[in-house]
Coordinates of C-alpha atoms and ligand atoms in Angstrom, one line a residue:
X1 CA 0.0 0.0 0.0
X2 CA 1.6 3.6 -0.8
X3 CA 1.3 6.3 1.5
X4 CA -0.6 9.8 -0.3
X5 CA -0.8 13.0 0.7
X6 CA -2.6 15.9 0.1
X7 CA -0.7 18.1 -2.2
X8 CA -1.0 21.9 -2.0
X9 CA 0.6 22.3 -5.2
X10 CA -1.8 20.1 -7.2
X11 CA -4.5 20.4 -4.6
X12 CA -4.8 16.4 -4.9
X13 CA -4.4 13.2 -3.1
X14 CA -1.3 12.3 -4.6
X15 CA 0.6 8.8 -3.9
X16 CA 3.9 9.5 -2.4
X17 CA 7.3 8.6 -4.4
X18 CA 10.2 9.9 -3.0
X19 CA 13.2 10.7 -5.6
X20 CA 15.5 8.4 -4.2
X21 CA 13.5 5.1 -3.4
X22 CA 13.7 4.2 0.5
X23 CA 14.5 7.9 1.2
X24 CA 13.2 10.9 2.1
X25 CA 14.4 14.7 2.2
X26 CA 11.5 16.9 4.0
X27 CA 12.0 20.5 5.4
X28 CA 9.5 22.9 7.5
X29 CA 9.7 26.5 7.8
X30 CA 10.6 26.8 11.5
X31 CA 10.1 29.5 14.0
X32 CA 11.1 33.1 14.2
X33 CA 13.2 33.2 16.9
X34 CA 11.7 36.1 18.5
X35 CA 8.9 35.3 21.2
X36 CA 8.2 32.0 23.0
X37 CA 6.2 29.5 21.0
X38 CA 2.6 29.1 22.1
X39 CA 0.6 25.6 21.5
X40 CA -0.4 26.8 17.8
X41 CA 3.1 26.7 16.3
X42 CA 3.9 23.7 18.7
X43 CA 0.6 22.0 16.6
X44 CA 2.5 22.9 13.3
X45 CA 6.2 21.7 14.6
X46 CA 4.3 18.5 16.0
X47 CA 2.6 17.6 12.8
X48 CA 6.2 17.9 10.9
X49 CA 7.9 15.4 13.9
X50 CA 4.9 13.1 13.3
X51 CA 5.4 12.6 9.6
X52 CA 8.6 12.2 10.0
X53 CA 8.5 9.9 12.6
X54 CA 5.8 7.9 10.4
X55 CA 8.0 7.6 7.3
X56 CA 10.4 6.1 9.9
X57 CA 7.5 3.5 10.6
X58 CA 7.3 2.8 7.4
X59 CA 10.7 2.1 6.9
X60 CA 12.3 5.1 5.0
X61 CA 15.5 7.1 6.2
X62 CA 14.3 10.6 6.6
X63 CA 16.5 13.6 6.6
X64 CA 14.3 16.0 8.4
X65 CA 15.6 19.9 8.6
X66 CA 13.9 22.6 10.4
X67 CA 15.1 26.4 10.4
X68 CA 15.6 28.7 12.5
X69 CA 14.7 32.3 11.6
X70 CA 16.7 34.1 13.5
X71 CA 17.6 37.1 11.3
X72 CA 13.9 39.4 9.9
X73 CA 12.1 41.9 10.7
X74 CA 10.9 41.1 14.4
X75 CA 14.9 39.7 15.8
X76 CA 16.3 43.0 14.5
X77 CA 13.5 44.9 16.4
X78 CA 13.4 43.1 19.3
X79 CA 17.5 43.4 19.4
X80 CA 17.3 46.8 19.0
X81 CA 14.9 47.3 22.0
X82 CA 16.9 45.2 24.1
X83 CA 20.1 46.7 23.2
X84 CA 22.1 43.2 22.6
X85 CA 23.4 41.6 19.6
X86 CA 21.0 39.0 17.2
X87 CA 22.8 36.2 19.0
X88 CA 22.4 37.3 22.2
X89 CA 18.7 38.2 21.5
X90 CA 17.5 35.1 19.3
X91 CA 19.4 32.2 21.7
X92 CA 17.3 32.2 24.9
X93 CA 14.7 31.8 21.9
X94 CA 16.2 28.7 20.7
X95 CA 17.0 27.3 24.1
X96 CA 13.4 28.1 25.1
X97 CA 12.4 26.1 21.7
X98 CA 14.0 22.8 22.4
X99 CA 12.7 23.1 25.9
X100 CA 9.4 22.9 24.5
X101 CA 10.0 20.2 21.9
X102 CA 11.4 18.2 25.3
X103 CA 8.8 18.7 27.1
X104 CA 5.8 17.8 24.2
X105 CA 7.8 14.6 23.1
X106 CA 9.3 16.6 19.7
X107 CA 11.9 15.3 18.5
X108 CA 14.4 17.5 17.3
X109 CA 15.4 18.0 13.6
X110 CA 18.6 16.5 11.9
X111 CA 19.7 19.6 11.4
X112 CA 18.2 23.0 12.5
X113 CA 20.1 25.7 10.6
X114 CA 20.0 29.0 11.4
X115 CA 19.5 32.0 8.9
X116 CA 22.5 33.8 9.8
X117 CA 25.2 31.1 9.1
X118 CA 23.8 30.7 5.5
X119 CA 24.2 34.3 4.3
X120 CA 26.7 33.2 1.6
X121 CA 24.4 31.0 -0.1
X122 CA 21.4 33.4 -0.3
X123 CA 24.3 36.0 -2.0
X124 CA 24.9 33.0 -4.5
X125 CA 21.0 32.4 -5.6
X126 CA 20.4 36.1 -5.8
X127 CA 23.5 36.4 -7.8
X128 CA 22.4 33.8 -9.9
X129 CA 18.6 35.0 -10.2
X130 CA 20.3 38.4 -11.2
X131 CA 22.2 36.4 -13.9
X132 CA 19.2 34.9 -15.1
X133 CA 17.5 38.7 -15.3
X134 CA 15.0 37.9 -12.7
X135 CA 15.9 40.0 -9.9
X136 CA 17.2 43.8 -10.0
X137 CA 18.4 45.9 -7.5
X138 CA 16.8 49.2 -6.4
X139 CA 19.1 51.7 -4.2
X140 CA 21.5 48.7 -2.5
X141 CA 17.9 46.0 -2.5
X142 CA 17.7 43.4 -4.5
X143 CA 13.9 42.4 -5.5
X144 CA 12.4 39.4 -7.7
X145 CA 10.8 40.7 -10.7
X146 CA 7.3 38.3 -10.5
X147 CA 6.8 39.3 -14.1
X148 CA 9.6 37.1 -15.2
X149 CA 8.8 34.2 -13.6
X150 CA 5.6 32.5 -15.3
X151 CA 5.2 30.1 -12.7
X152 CA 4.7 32.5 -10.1
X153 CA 1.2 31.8 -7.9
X154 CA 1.0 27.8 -9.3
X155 CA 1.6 27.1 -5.1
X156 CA -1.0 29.7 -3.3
X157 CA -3.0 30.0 -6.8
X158 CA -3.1 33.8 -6.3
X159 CA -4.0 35.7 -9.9
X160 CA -0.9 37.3 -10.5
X161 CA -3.0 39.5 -13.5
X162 CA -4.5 41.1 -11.0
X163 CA -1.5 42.3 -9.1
X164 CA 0.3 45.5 -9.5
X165 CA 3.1 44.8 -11.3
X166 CA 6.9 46.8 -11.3
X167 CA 5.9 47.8 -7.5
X168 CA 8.1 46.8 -5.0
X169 CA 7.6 45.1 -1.1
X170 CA 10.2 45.5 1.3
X171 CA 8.9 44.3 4.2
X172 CA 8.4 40.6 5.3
X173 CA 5.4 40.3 5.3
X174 CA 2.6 42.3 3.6
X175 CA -0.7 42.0 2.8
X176 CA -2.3 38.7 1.9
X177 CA -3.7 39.7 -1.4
X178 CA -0.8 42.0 -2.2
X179 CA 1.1 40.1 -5.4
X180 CA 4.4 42.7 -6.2
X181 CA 7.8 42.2 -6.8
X182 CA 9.0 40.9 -3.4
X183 CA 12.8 41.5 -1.8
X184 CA 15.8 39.7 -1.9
X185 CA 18.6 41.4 -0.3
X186 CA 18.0 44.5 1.5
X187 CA 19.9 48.0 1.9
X188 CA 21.1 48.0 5.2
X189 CA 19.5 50.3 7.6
X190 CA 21.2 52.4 10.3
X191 CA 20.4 50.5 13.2
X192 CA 21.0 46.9 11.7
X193 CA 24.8 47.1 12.2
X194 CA 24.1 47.9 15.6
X195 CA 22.2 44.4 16.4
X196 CA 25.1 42.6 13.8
X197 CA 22.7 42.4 11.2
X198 CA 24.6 43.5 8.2
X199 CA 26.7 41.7 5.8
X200 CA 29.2 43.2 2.8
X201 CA 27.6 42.1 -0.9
X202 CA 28.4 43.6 -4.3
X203 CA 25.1 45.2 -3.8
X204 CA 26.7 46.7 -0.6
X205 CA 25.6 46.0 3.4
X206 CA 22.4 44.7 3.8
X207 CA 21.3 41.3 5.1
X208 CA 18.4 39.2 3.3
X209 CA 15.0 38.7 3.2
X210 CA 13.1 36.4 5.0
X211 CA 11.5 34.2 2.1
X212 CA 15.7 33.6 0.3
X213 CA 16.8 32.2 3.7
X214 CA 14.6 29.1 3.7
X215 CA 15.6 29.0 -0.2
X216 CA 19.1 28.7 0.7
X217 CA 18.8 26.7 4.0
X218 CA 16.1 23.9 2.4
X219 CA 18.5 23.5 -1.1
X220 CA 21.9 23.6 0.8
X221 CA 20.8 20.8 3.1
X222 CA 18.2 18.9 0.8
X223 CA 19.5 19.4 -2.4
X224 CA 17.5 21.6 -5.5
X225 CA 15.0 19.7 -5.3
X226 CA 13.5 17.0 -2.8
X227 CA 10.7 15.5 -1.5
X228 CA 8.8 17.5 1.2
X229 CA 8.1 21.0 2.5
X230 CA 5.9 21.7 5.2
X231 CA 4.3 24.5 7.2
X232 CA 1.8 26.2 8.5
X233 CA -1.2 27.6 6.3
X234 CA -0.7 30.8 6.3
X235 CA 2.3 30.4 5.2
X236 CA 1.3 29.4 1.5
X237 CA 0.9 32.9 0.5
X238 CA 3.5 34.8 0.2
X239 CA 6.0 32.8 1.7
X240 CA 6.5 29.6 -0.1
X241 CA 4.8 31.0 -3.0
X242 CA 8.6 33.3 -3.1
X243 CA 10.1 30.1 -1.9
X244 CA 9.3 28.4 -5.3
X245 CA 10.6 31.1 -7.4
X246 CA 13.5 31.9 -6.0
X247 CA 14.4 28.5 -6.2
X248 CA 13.4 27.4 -9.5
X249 CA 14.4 31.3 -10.7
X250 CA 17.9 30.4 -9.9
X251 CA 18.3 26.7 -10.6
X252 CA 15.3 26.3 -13.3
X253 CA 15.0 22.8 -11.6
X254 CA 11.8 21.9 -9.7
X255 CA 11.9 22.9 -6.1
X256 CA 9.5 21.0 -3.9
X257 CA 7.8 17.6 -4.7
X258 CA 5.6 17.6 -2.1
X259 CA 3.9 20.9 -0.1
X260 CA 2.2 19.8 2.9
X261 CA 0.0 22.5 4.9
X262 CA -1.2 22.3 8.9
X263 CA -4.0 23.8 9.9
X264 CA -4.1 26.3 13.0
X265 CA -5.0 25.9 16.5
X266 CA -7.8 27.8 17.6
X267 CA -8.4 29.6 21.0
X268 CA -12.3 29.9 21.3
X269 CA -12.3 30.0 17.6
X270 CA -10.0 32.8 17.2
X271 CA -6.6 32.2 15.8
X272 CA -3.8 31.8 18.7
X273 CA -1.3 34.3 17.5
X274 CA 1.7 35.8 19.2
X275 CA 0.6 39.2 17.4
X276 CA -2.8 39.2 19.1
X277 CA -1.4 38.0 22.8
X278 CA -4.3 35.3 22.2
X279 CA -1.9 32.0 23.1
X280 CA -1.3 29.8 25.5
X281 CA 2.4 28.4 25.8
X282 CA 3.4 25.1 27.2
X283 CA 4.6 26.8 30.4
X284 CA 1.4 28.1 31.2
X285 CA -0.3 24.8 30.3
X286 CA 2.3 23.0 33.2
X287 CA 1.5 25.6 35.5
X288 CA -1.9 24.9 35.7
X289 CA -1.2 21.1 35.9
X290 CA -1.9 20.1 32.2
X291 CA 0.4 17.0 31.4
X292 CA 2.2 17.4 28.2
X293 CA 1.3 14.3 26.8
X294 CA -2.4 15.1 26.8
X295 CA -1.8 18.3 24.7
X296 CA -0.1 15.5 22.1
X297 CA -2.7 13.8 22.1
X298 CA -5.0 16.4 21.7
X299 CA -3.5 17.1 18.2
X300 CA -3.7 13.9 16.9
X301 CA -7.6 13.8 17.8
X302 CA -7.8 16.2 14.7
X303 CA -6.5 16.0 11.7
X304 CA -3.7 17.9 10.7
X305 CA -5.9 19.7 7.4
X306 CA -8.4 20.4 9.9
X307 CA -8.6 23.3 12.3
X308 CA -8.4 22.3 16.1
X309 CA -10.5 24.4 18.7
X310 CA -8.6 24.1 22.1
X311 CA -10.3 23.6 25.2
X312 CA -9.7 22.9 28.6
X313 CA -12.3 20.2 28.6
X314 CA -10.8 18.9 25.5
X315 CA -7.8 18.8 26.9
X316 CA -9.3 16.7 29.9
X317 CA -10.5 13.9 27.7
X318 CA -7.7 14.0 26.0
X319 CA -5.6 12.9 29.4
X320 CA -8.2 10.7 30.5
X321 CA -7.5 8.5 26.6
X322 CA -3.6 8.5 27.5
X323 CA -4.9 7.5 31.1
X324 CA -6.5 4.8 30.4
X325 CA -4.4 3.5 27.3
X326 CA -1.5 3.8 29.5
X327 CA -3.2 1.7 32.0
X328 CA -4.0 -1.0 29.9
X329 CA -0.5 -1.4 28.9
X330 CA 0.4 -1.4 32.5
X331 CA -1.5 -4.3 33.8
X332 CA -1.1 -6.4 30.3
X333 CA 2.9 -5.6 31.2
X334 CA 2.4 -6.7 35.0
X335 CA -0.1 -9.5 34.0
X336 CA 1.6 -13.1 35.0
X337 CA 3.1 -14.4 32.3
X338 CA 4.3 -18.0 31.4
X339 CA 6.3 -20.0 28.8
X340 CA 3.9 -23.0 28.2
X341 CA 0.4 -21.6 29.2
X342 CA -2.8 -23.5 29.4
X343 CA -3.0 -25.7 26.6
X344 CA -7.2 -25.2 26.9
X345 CA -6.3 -21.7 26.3
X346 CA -6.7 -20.1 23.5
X347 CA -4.6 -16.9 22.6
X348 CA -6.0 -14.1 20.9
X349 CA -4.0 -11.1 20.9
X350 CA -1.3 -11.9 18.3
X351 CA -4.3 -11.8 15.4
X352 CA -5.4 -8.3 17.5
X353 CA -2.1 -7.1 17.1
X354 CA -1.3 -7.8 13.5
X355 CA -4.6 -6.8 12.6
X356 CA -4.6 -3.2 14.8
X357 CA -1.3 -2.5 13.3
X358 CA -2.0 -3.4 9.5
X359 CA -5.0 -1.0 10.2
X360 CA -3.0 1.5 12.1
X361 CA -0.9 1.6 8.9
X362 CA -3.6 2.2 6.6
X363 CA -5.1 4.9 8.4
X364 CA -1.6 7.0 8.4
X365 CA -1.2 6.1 4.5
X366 CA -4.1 7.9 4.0
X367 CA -2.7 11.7 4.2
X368 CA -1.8 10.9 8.1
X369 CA -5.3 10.1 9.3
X370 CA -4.3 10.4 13.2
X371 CA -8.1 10.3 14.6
X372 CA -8.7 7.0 12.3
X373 CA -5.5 5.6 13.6
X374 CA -6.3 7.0 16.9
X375 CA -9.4 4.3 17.0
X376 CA -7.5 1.5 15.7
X377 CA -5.1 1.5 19.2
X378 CA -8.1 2.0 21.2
X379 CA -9.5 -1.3 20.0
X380 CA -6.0 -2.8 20.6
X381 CA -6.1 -1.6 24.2
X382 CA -10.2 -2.7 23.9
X383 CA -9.1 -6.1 23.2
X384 CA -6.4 -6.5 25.9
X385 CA -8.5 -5.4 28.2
X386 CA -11.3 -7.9 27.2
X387 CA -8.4 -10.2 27.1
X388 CA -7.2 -9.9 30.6
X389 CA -10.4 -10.1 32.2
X390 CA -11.4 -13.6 30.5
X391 CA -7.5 -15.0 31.6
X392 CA -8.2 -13.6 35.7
X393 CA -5.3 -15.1 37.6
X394 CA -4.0 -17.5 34.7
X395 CA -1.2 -16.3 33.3
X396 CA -0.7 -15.0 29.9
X397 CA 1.8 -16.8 27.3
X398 CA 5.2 -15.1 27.2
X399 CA 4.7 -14.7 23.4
X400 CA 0.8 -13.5 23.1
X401 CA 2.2 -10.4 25.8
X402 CA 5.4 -9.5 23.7
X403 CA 3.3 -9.4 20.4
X404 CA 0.5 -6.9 22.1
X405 CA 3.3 -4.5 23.9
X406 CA 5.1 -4.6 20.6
X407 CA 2.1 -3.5 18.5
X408 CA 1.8 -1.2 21.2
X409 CA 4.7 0.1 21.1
X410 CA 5.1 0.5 17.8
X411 CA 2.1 2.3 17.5
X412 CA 3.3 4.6 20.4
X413 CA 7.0 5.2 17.9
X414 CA 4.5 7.4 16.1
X415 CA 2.4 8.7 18.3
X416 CA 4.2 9.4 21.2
X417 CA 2.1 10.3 24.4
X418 CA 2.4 6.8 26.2
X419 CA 6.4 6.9 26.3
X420 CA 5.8 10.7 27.1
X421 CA 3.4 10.0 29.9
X422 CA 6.1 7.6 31.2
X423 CA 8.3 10.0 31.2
X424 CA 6.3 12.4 33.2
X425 CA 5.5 10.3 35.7
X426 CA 9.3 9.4 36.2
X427 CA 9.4 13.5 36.7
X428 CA 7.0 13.5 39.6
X429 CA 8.1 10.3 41.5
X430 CA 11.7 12.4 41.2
X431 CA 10.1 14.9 42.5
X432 CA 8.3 13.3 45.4
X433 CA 11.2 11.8 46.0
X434 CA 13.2 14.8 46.7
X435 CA 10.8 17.0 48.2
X436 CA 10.6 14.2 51.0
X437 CA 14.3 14.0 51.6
X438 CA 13.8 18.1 51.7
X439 CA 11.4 17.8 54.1
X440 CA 13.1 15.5 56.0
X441 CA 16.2 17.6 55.8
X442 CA 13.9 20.9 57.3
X443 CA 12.9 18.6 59.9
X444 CA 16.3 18.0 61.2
X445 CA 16.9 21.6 60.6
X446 CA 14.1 23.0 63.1
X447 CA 14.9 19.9 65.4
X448 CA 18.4 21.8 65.6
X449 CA 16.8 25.2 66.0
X450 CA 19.0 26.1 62.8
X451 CA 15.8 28.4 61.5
X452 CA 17.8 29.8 59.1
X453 CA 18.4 26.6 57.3
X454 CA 14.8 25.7 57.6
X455 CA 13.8 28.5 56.3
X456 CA 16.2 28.2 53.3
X457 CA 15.0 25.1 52.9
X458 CA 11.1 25.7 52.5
X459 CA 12.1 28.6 49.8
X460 CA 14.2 26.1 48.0
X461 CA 11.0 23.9 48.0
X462 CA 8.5 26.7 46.8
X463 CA 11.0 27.4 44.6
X464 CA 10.1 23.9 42.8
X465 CA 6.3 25.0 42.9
X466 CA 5.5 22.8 45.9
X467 CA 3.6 24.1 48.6
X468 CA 4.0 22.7 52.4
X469 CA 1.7 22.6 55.4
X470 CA 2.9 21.9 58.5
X471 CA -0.4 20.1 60.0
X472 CA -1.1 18.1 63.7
X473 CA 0.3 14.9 61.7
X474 CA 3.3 16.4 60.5
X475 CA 4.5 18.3 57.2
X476 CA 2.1 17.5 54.2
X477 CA 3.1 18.7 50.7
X478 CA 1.1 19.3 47.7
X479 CA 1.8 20.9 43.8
X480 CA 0.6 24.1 44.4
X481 CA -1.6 25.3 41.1
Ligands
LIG501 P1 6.4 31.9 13.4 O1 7.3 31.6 14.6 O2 5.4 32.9 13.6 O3 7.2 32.0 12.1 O4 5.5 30.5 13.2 C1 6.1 29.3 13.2 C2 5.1 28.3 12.6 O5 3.9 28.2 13.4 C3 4.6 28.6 11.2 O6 4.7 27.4 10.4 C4 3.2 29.0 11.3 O7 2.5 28.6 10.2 C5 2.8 28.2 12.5 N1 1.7 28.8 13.3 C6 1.5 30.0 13.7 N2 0.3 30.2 14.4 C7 -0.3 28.9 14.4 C8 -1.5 28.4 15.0 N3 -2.3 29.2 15.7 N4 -1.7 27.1 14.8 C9 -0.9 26.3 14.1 N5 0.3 26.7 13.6 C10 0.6 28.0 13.7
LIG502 ZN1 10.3 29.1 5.3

């Protein structure tokens, strides 16, 4: 069975072929490093992890690169306000990013490159586009001339007829609508070689424009032309829209096999955007005692064409499914097991197994249909269950267990919230761990009359987000919300 995806360029179902066979080259337009990331854009870098990590179900080596925008409009002003360098501005940003990729179970990129270590190669395709007498420069800015580029709206389908022609954008973003001959390379300002944000060209200082950087970063890594680029929506129009002609301006090869597009997250409906202050972040999600894992599962409840509203409520069903999903793997894993079972017994998770993961499979082949393959590990967990209760005490066979944690597991290589739950749950026995020996510790403290240390000690522990009461029984602690 192939796998097919919807494509945004041919606005079909299309059956995937990579170039090379049994591998695949897919980039995604990462963030703006800028502002902390909110649950929206975690949606968007969630949905690129997950196809990646179902290609790697399915058996293909994946080279996966993600960017990091960390040179535009917003890092230059929000360098300039803080009065540091681009670096020093844009890495708490990154460190902040990976942190929330840890926490939500994302796995990192094989390579995340970053805009400002690839200036050479946009110079090289806007030299070349110049060559080709598709770009000309304005007053030190180099802009892409849309009129000489016949392919220009085949992604976004925007009527380039309609558009002003010969006028010139210089910003990063503009209006939605608004088709005009977009920048390249732009004339340094003042203030940019203040924040480090200017290079030398032969078009003089400037630094580039936000669509050339994913054109050079995506080709550099991938090659002219490879399998799959992602992103969010609103990113068709005018971003990867420029992406394609810049690329296929310069090299006249095709750029992108595949364009993929995630929906957005919704707050209440409304878009969650950092412009609007409308978001919620993972931190805030944690501080109010959301597990992590049950915000992963709430994005593969829809899928990833579809808009996803976000509620609190939502959110709770969503921990109760890795709840209880996790608890059926937990007693079929603790269940009794033996090497020669019952001979009157008759084992029926093995044909559960293979049939919930040939299912599973078919689900995801279909353009990634999480809610669909969603259902099929429900029934898996459905059928252990069912199985469990009809063995009681008898003990399982060694081999019927291992083939239902497999296709558990394997199902869980994708989707990720069981091993993540896990992982949380090691966190807060950790944690309960130490804030007893801390406890303990004030204890001895007080017992010592050192009230100095104990009182060192009970701000180290509200420190951690623990609150303690010291009741008739003794000291009782609790996560305080
Ligand atoms: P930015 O950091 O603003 O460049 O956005 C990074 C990524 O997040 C882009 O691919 C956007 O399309 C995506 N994005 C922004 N807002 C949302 C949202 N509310 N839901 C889903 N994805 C979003
Ligand atoms: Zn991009």
């Amino acid at each position: 069975m192939p796998i097919r995806f919807y494509n945004t360029l041919t606005r079909r179902e299309e059956e995937f072929v990579p170039l090379e066979p049994g591998k695949v080259a897919m980039y995604t337009c990462g963030p703006t490093v800028y502002a902390p990331p909110h649950i929206g854009n975690m949606r968007t870098f969630f949905f690129a992890d997950l196809l990646r990590r179902y290609l790697g179900f399915r058996g293909f080596q994946v080279k996966f690169v993600m960017n990091l925008t960390d040179v535009d409009d917003k890092t230059i002003r929000g360098a300039l306000r803080e009065g540091v360098s681009l670096n020093e501005y844009t890495q708490p940003f990154i460190d902040d990013l990976f942190h929330n990729f840890d926490q939500l179970g994302i796995r990192q990129a094989d390579v995340h490159p970053r805009a400002t270590h690839y200036v050479p190669q946009m110079v090289d395709i806007i030299r070349r586009l110049q060559e080709r007498g598709m770009a000309y420069e304005a007053e030190g800015s180099v802009y892409f001339d849309i009129s000489e580029f016949p392919g220009y709206g085949q992604l976004s389908k925007v009527d380039v007829s309609a558009g002003r022609r010969g006028e010139r954008v210089a910003a990063d973003e503009y209006d939605k609508d608004d088709v005009r001959d977009f920048v390249l390379w732009k004339a340094a300002k003042p203030e940019d070689a203040t924040v480090g944000a200017v290079w030398d060209t032969q078009w003089g200082p400037g630094r580039p424009g936000w669509h050339i950087e994913c054109s050079a970063m995506s080709m550099q890594e991938l090659g002219e032309t490879f399998d799959i680029h992602l992103g969010g929506v609103d990113l068709i129009f005018p971003h990867h829209e420029d992406e394609i002609a810049q690329s296929e301006g310069a090299t006249g090869k095709p750029f992108v096999r595949y364009w993929l597009h995630g929906e957005f997250l919704l707050l209440e409906g409304g878009k969650m955007a950092k412009s609007t202050g409308n978001i919620f972040n993972v931190r805030d999600l944690v501080e109010r005692g959301v597990k992590p894992s049950s915000v992963r599962y709430l994005y593969l409840t829809a899928h990833y064409r579809s808009k996803l509203n976000f509620t609190f409520e939502g959110l709770a069903s969503a921990g109760e499914a890795v709840r209880r999903v996790r608890g059926t793997r937990d007693r079929l894993r603790d269940h009794p097991a033996a090497r020669d079972p019952d001979p009157a017994d008759t084992p029926s998770l093995h044909a559960a197994a293979d049939e919930v993961l040939a299912a599973f499979a078919a689900a995801m082949d279909e353009d990634l249909n999480t809610s669909v393959g969603l259902a099929t590990l429900h029934r898996l967990a459905g059928a252990i269950n069912t199985r469990l209760e009809e063995l009681g005490t008898r003990p399982i066979s060694h081999a019927e267990q291992a083939a239902a944690l497999a296709a558990l597991e394997r199902i869980d290589s994708v989707f990720g919230f069981v091993s993540l739950a896990d992982r949380e749950s090691q966190v807060d026995e950790g944690l309960a761990a130490w804030v007893e020996e801390r406890i303990a510790a004030r204890e001895a403290a007080r017992k010592a009359r050192d009230f100095a240390s104990a009182d060192a000690i009970r701000d180290e522990i509200a420190a951690r987000g623990v609150v303690v009461e010291d009741t008739a029984q003794g000291p009782r602690w609790s996560l305080g919300s």
